[in-house]
Amino acid sequence: MSADMHDVAMTPVLPGSEDAAGQQATLGVMGGGQLGRMFVHAAQRLGYFTAVLEPDAQSPAGQVSHHHIQTDYHDPAGLAQLAQLCQAITTEFENVPAQALQALALTRPVAPGAAVVGIAQNRIAEKALFTACADVSGVTCAPYAVIETLAQLQAVQDDRADLLPGILKTARLGYDGKGQVRVRTAVELAAAWAELGGAACVLEKLLPLTAECSVLVARGWDGQVVSFAPQRNVHVDGILAVTHAYEGNMPPALADRAREAAVSISQHLSYVGVLCVEFFVVADGSAHGGLVVNEMAPRPHNSGHYTLDACDVSQFDLQVRAMAGLPLPPPRHHSPAIMLNLLGEVWLDGNGGRREPDWPAVLSLPGTHLHLYGKVQARAGRKMGHLTITGPDVARVKTVARRAAGLLGLPGLDFI
Ligand code: ATP
Ligand code: MG
């Protein structure tokens, strides 16, 4: 695909405008989680009305939107209502059925489109894409094999010892490290595949990671593209725990390569909207030139939440602008920042009870920005909110982040 083949003219949906029937300019989002909530906040700040399609009555985005269409993502009547209310539509999580986006796209601009969301929903398609554009992006993914049949399992057991030790990942519906099993031997691989129910999977070689990073890109209908510098991410138990967003967070040459690779992938896809591309930094001297592309999310990403407080335009502002056909100025990252994810454990006392975090102590620290998502029930591993720390320099940001993490009992203090 070449970018200009697919770029289309889009009549901008102007903020605060009304149509002939007096209907306010309204932007829609499929999904009601925290990413939808922060999208709604950004859209409303510009004066748009918003509509959220989400089955859950108590969703983070449904709580704050002008309209909440409480139906299943497949429901034709709900989709028709969303299209009727909105001048442009986006999505906030990648497991929205691609057919629903296709149906909406018959009558409304939908960004990102069903085809690219479909690729991001399937690790097999995603890896094929990364492989197909490796020449232009300059990065490859980890060595891998597709396992969809017993014959493929057998072939990998016989001929791909190079992939072990590895990680077996389901092709679909994985997130936060779910649907993944680490395997050391061919026997463990067979057992793990059985444990995953014989679902379509990829076996990926376990790489010696020295770091992980991600890049946020925003691309418009006209092909205009802007990006943020890479943020460095630390995962604990497969879930993002800490994001480091400041100059010097990783070697500059790698940062430049990651940023260029993410932009070229968005161009290859003729992507419209905000795209997050995740990378592994691997130990020097490896065959991968130090950088490996892991996966992409067709939406704003947890690792980009710091942009709300540390940049003049956030990832959610850019999502609004891109889908609505507004200009995309290059974002300016004005403050060093560290983001700490707040999972349910912060509210759990370890004895089955609930505790209230010491917010007065946390918020008395300079440069702390608390974001809670309006989720009523705290569960272990559930993303309840995040805390971003900004400051005049990296040293001060780190000091405050360590204090805040200590007050909240967060794991991974040593990563700050
Ligand atoms: P999410 O969607 O929340 O980012 P996910 O469940 O889709 O996560 P991945 O990003 O593929 O899963 O993997 C989760 C984490 O596991 C990675 O961030 C990395 O820390 C580790 N990991 C995954 N694949 C590899 C690999 N090939 N080698 C080493 N570590 C890996
Ligand atoms: Mg990931």
XYZ file of C-alpha atoms and ligand atoms in Angstrom:
448
model
C 0.000 0.000 0.000
C 1.368 3.393 -0.779
C 0.243 6.222 1.437
C -1.126 8.477 -1.298
C -3.230 5.681 -2.826
C -5.473 5.626 0.211
C -5.394 9.116 1.635
C -8.794 10.701 1.316
C -10.244 14.150 1.525
C -12.148 14.573 4.755
C -14.402 17.527 5.437
C -13.269 18.590 8.915
C -15.754 18.230 11.748
C -15.348 21.668 13.280
C -15.421 21.999 17.065
C -18.603 23.555 18.397
C -20.340 23.521 15.015
C -23.979 22.561 14.357
C -25.565 20.995 11.322
C -28.651 22.349 9.511
C -30.910 20.442 11.892
C -29.223 22.070 14.889
C -27.337 18.934 15.934
C -24.055 19.647 17.751
C -20.808 18.320 16.281
C -20.423 14.947 17.991
C -17.545 12.469 18.039
C -18.129 8.797 18.783
C -16.016 6.055 20.329
C -16.444 2.311 20.348
C -15.681 1.092 23.862
C -16.110 2.627 27.294
C -12.829 2.004 29.150
C -10.335 4.520 30.497
C -8.915 5.281 27.062
C -12.434 6.203 25.947
C -12.866 8.340 29.041
C -9.699 10.346 28.362
C -10.676 10.644 24.691
C -14.069 12.019 25.767
C -12.374 14.543 28.071
C -10.158 15.746 25.204
C -13.077 15.972 22.758
C -15.267 17.849 25.217
C -12.515 20.346 25.999
C -12.611 21.312 22.336
C -16.385 21.704 22.534
C -17.486 18.498 20.856
C -20.358 16.440 22.092
C -19.472 12.779 22.547
C -21.132 9.384 22.211
C -19.818 6.125 23.661
C -21.018 2.697 22.592
C -20.361 0.308 25.469
C -22.437 -2.547 26.938
C -21.391 -1.936 30.563
C -23.703 0.448 32.452
C -20.909 1.726 34.739
C -18.073 2.253 32.275
C -15.353 4.897 32.770
C -16.207 6.604 29.443
C -19.977 6.134 29.643
C -19.974 8.057 32.949
C -18.593 11.218 31.368
C -20.024 11.187 27.834
C -23.018 13.192 26.584
C -24.462 10.016 25.066
C -23.982 6.459 26.213
C -25.384 3.832 23.866
C -25.532 0.819 26.113
C -25.477 -2.091 23.671
C -23.266 -4.868 22.467
C -20.550 -3.925 19.934
C -22.335 -6.041 17.277
C -25.815 -4.630 17.794
C -27.006 -3.148 14.460
C -29.475 -0.789 16.158
C -26.773 0.529 18.520
C -24.329 1.009 15.650
C -26.989 2.824 13.625
C -27.668 5.125 16.571
C -23.946 5.861 16.949
C -23.668 6.690 13.244
C -26.766 8.865 13.436
C -25.394 10.870 16.391
C -21.767 11.250 15.267
C -19.883 12.951 12.438
C -16.767 10.790 12.981
C -16.053 7.634 14.975
C -12.994 6.047 16.593
C -12.256 3.070 18.806
C -10.622 2.793 22.193
C -9.737 -0.895 22.345
C -8.583 -3.190 19.621
C -10.976 -6.028 20.211
C -13.945 -4.103 18.892
C -15.269 -6.335 16.096
C -13.783 -5.242 12.788
C -17.197 -5.879 11.146
C -18.770 -3.247 13.396
C -16.203 -0.677 12.245
C -16.821 -1.719 8.654
C -20.574 -1.208 9.077
C -20.031 2.249 10.594
C -17.619 3.187 7.799
C -20.399 2.801 5.223
C -21.880 6.089 6.393
C -19.283 7.825 8.580
C -15.526 8.488 8.660
C -14.066 5.819 10.975
C -10.466 6.179 12.164
C -8.572 3.919 12.435
C -10.224 1.726 9.817
C -11.486 -1.833 10.188
C -8.661 -3.363 8.125
C -5.835 -2.080 10.300
C -7.721 -2.780 13.533
C -8.201 -6.319 12.198
C -4.438 -6.674 11.724
C -3.692 -5.465 15.247
C -6.241 -7.968 16.608
C -4.281 -10.902 15.282
C -0.611 -11.483 16.123
C -0.181 -13.624 13.015
C -1.355 -10.850 10.700
C 0.534 -8.281 12.740
C 3.843 -10.125 12.467
C 3.283 -10.667 8.742
C 2.791 -6.912 8.407
C 5.955 -6.081 10.377
C 7.865 -8.556 8.229
C 6.424 -7.082 5.015
C 7.502 -3.559 5.908
C 10.853 -4.445 7.550
C 12.730 -3.012 4.563
C 11.229 0.432 5.014
C 10.879 0.414 8.800
C 14.385 -0.948 9.362
C 13.194 -3.251 12.160
C 12.057 -6.871 12.282
C 10.032 -8.714 14.888
C 11.425 -11.489 17.095
C 12.009 -14.794 15.273
C 8.707 -16.694 15.397
C 6.611 -19.496 13.960
C 2.862 -19.759 13.501
C 1.195 -22.702 15.282
C -2.391 -23.299 14.198
C -2.327 -27.054 13.585
C -0.790 -30.173 15.101
C 1.331 -30.517 11.965
C 2.757 -27.015 12.506
C 3.412 -27.825 16.158
C 5.266 -30.956 15.083
C 7.278 -29.060 12.473
C 8.317 -26.458 15.056
C 9.250 -29.197 17.520
C 11.360 -30.891 14.832
C 13.000 -27.962 13.084
C 12.823 -24.781 15.137
C 14.937 -25.459 18.187
C 16.218 -21.915 17.603
C 12.886 -20.581 18.963
C 13.414 -22.161 22.393
C 13.259 -20.993 25.051
C 10.309 -19.041 23.770
C 6.924 -17.549 24.546
C 3.791 -19.108 23.135
C 1.200 -16.354 22.579
C -2.380 -16.732 21.428
C -2.945 -14.956 18.121
C -6.068 -13.235 19.429
C -7.342 -11.558 22.578
C -4.066 -11.303 24.485
C -3.378 -8.266 26.638
C -1.348 -7.455 29.748
C 0.576 -10.720 29.313
C -2.598 -12.853 29.277
C -2.738 -15.768 26.815
C 1.037 -16.268 27.035
C 3.076 -19.197 28.286
C 6.863 -19.357 28.553
C 8.295 -22.645 27.301
C 11.810 -24.067 27.477
C 11.526 -27.406 25.675
C 9.569 -29.041 22.861
C 7.647 -31.037 25.482
C 6.689 -27.885 27.385
C 5.645 -26.308 24.100
C 3.193 -29.126 23.338
C 1.770 -28.933 26.871
C 1.409 -25.155 26.659
C -0.374 -25.332 23.307
C -2.803 -27.866 24.803
C -3.264 -25.587 27.833
C -4.218 -22.760 25.449
C -6.843 -25.068 23.954
C -5.041 -25.587 20.650
C -5.889 -21.985 19.694
C -4.038 -20.249 16.855
C -0.738 -19.105 18.349
C 2.688 -17.776 17.581
C 5.801 -19.129 19.228
C 8.272 -16.325 19.680
C 11.895 -16.651 20.652
C 12.563 -15.316 24.154
C 14.916 -12.388 23.607
C 17.378 -10.922 26.116
C 15.646 -7.570 26.621
C 17.619 -4.687 28.018
C 14.657 -2.327 27.795
C 11.237 -1.809 26.238
C 9.910 1.310 24.610
C 6.935 2.498 22.608
C 6.273 5.262 20.105
C 3.048 7.172 19.580
C 2.279 8.406 16.104
C -0.700 10.443 14.937
C -1.570 10.482 11.259
C -4.312 12.447 9.544
C -6.666 11.723 6.655
C -4.375 13.760 4.414
C -1.272 11.760 5.371
C 0.165 14.394 7.693
C 2.065 12.632 10.459
C 3.483 13.658 13.848
C 5.026 11.606 16.635
C 6.290 11.706 20.199
C 9.804 10.673 21.182
C 9.864 7.069 22.460
C 8.950 6.432 26.066
C 10.727 3.677 27.996
C 8.401 1.205 29.679
C 8.891 -1.156 32.599
C 6.506 -4.104 32.933
C 5.909 -6.075 36.118
C 4.171 -9.443 35.712
C 3.386 -8.619 32.068
C 1.574 -5.358 32.936
C 2.949 -1.879 32.347
C 4.133 -0.492 35.697
C 6.296 2.560 34.960
C 6.838 4.810 31.930
C 9.927 7.003 31.712
C 9.375 9.974 29.431
C 12.288 12.372 29.273
C 15.309 13.104 27.151
C 18.016 10.534 27.779
C 15.553 7.781 28.748
C 17.259 5.600 26.152
C 20.243 5.821 23.780
C 19.473 8.579 21.224
C 20.361 6.485 18.163
C 17.893 3.764 19.188
C 15.254 6.347 20.037
C 15.565 7.866 16.557
C 15.323 4.460 14.883
C 12.234 3.485 16.891
C 10.524 6.755 16.075
C 11.297 6.504 12.369
C 10.172 2.872 12.290
C 6.829 3.683 13.927
C 6.200 6.544 11.504
C 7.028 4.361 8.503
C 4.695 1.607 9.740
C 1.854 4.141 10.058
C 2.568 5.340 6.531
C 2.727 1.821 5.152
C -0.755 1.246 6.627
C -2.151 4.615 5.478
C -3.175 4.784 9.103
C -5.556 7.471 10.376
C -5.628 8.223 14.101
C -3.212 7.531 16.948
C -1.061 4.422 16.658
C 1.238 3.033 19.350
C 4.107 0.767 18.296
C 5.906 -1.233 21.003
C 9.574 -2.196 20.685
C 12.079 -4.359 22.513
C 15.633 -3.185 22.993
C 17.802 -6.289 22.901
C 21.307 -6.891 24.194
C 24.069 -5.519 21.995
C 25.693 -7.712 19.400
C 22.457 -9.540 18.638
C 21.307 -10.182 15.101
C 18.581 -7.557 15.442
C 20.669 -4.416 15.547
C 19.427 -3.693 19.026
C 15.789 -2.982 18.174
C 12.884 -5.366 17.585
C 9.263 -4.427 16.946
C 6.855 -6.245 19.291
C 3.279 -5.206 18.593
C 1.046 -2.249 17.817
C -2.107 -0.822 19.339
C -4.498 1.009 16.978
C -5.329 3.673 19.555
C -3.790 5.777 22.304
C -1.840 3.636 24.773
C -1.242 3.332 28.488
C 2.414 4.239 27.913
C 1.301 7.587 26.449
C -0.725 8.818 29.399
C 2.128 11.081 30.497
C 1.402 13.230 27.419
C -1.670 14.600 29.239
C 0.538 16.413 31.753
C 3.991 16.625 30.173
C 3.183 17.730 26.603
C 1.358 20.676 25.064
C -0.843 18.317 23.032
C -1.748 14.896 24.448
C -2.213 11.581 22.659
C -5.965 12.013 23.185
C -5.943 15.536 21.733
C -4.212 14.113 18.670
C -6.756 11.291 18.397
C -9.553 13.882 18.381
C -7.774 16.075 15.847
C -6.838 13.195 13.540
C -10.314 11.675 13.366
C -12.005 15.065 12.994
C -9.712 16.165 10.167
C -8.144 19.023 12.170
C -4.482 20.086 11.869
C -1.834 17.996 13.648
C 0.898 20.260 15.006
C 4.061 18.522 16.229
C 3.607 17.941 19.962
C 6.070 19.608 22.335
C 7.182 17.584 25.330
C 7.765 20.352 27.868
C 8.499 18.507 31.140
C 10.394 15.375 32.087
C 7.862 12.853 33.387
C 7.431 9.466 34.995
C 4.083 7.693 34.946
C 3.170 5.125 37.582
C 0.284 2.790 36.797
C -2.190 2.356 39.661
C -3.537 -1.191 39.688
C -6.202 -2.576 42.007
C -3.559 -3.720 44.518
C -3.146 -0.101 45.626
C -6.644 -0.330 47.158
C -6.373 -3.882 48.537
C -5.086 -4.428 52.067
C -3.907 -7.989 51.392
C -6.485 -9.474 53.800
C -9.440 -9.304 51.447
C -10.299 -5.778 52.622
C -10.111 -2.343 51.052
C -7.834 0.507 52.029
C -7.770 4.134 50.932
C -4.421 5.255 49.559
C -2.895 8.245 51.338
C -3.781 10.746 48.614
C -3.117 13.843 50.754
C 0.492 12.669 51.231
C 0.889 11.784 47.528
C -0.684 14.996 46.306
C 1.436 17.105 48.628
C 4.457 16.076 46.557
C 5.294 18.652 43.845
C 4.337 17.833 40.247
C 1.982 14.927 40.935
C -1.006 14.526 38.592
C -3.569 11.941 39.694
C -5.918 10.350 37.152
C -8.526 7.870 38.415
C -10.806 6.188 35.932
C -14.046 5.989 37.924
C -13.914 2.207 38.347
C -15.856 1.281 41.450
C -14.394 -2.119 42.202
C -10.668 -2.595 42.767
C -9.358 -5.965 41.644
C -5.775 -7.198 41.531
C -4.214 -6.302 38.174
C -7.120 -4.003 37.197
C -6.019 -0.629 35.824
C -7.709 1.849 38.185
C -5.737 4.988 37.350
C -2.287 6.439 36.922
C -0.100 9.032 38.558
C 2.158 11.196 36.429
C 5.012 13.100 37.999
C 6.418 16.103 36.164
C 9.181 18.416 37.254
C 11.899 20.801 36.175
C 14.525 18.058 35.791
C 14.828 14.289 35.708
C 16.484 14.013 39.115
C 13.619 15.781 40.865
C 11.008 13.787 38.950
C 12.685 10.541 40.016
C 12.872 11.603 43.654
C 9.165 12.440 43.750
C 8.242 9.278 41.830
C 10.136 7.122 44.342
C 8.402 8.836 47.259
C 4.974 8.462 45.649
C 5.612 4.807 44.786
C 6.678 4.200 48.393
C 3.554 5.874 49.792
C 1.361 3.784 47.468
C 3.195 0.508 48.101
C 3.895 0.068 44.382
C 6.138 -2.733 43.163
C 9.126 -2.036 40.983
C 10.447 0.863 43.046
C 13.929 -0.113 41.941
C 12.952 0.664 38.330
C 12.628 4.374 39.002
P 0.037 -5.605 26.115
O -0.996 -5.708 25.059
O -0.499 -5.299 27.470
O 1.184 -4.731 25.742
P 0.471 -8.348 25.568
O -0.229 -9.257 26.478
O -0.102 -8.091 24.249
O 0.733 -7.031 26.307
P 3.261 -8.616 24.755
O 3.477 -7.159 24.629
O 3.486 -9.441 23.568
O 1.870 -9.001 25.374
O 4.186 -9.180 25.939
C 4.079 -8.694 27.269
C 5.470 -8.555 27.856
O 6.160 -9.817 27.902
C 6.369 -7.677 27.033
O 6.151 -6.313 27.325
C 7.757 -8.196 27.454
O 8.099 -7.698 28.726
C 7.530 -9.674 27.586
N 7.847 -10.353 26.306
C 6.964 -10.589 25.315
N 7.550 -11.199 24.255
C 8.849 -11.365 24.584
C 9.980 -11.946 23.905
N 9.881 -12.458 22.708
N 11.170 -11.950 24.575
C 11.275 -11.433 25.827
N 10.252 -10.872 26.502
C 9.045 -10.825 25.908
Mg 2.584 -5.468 24.748
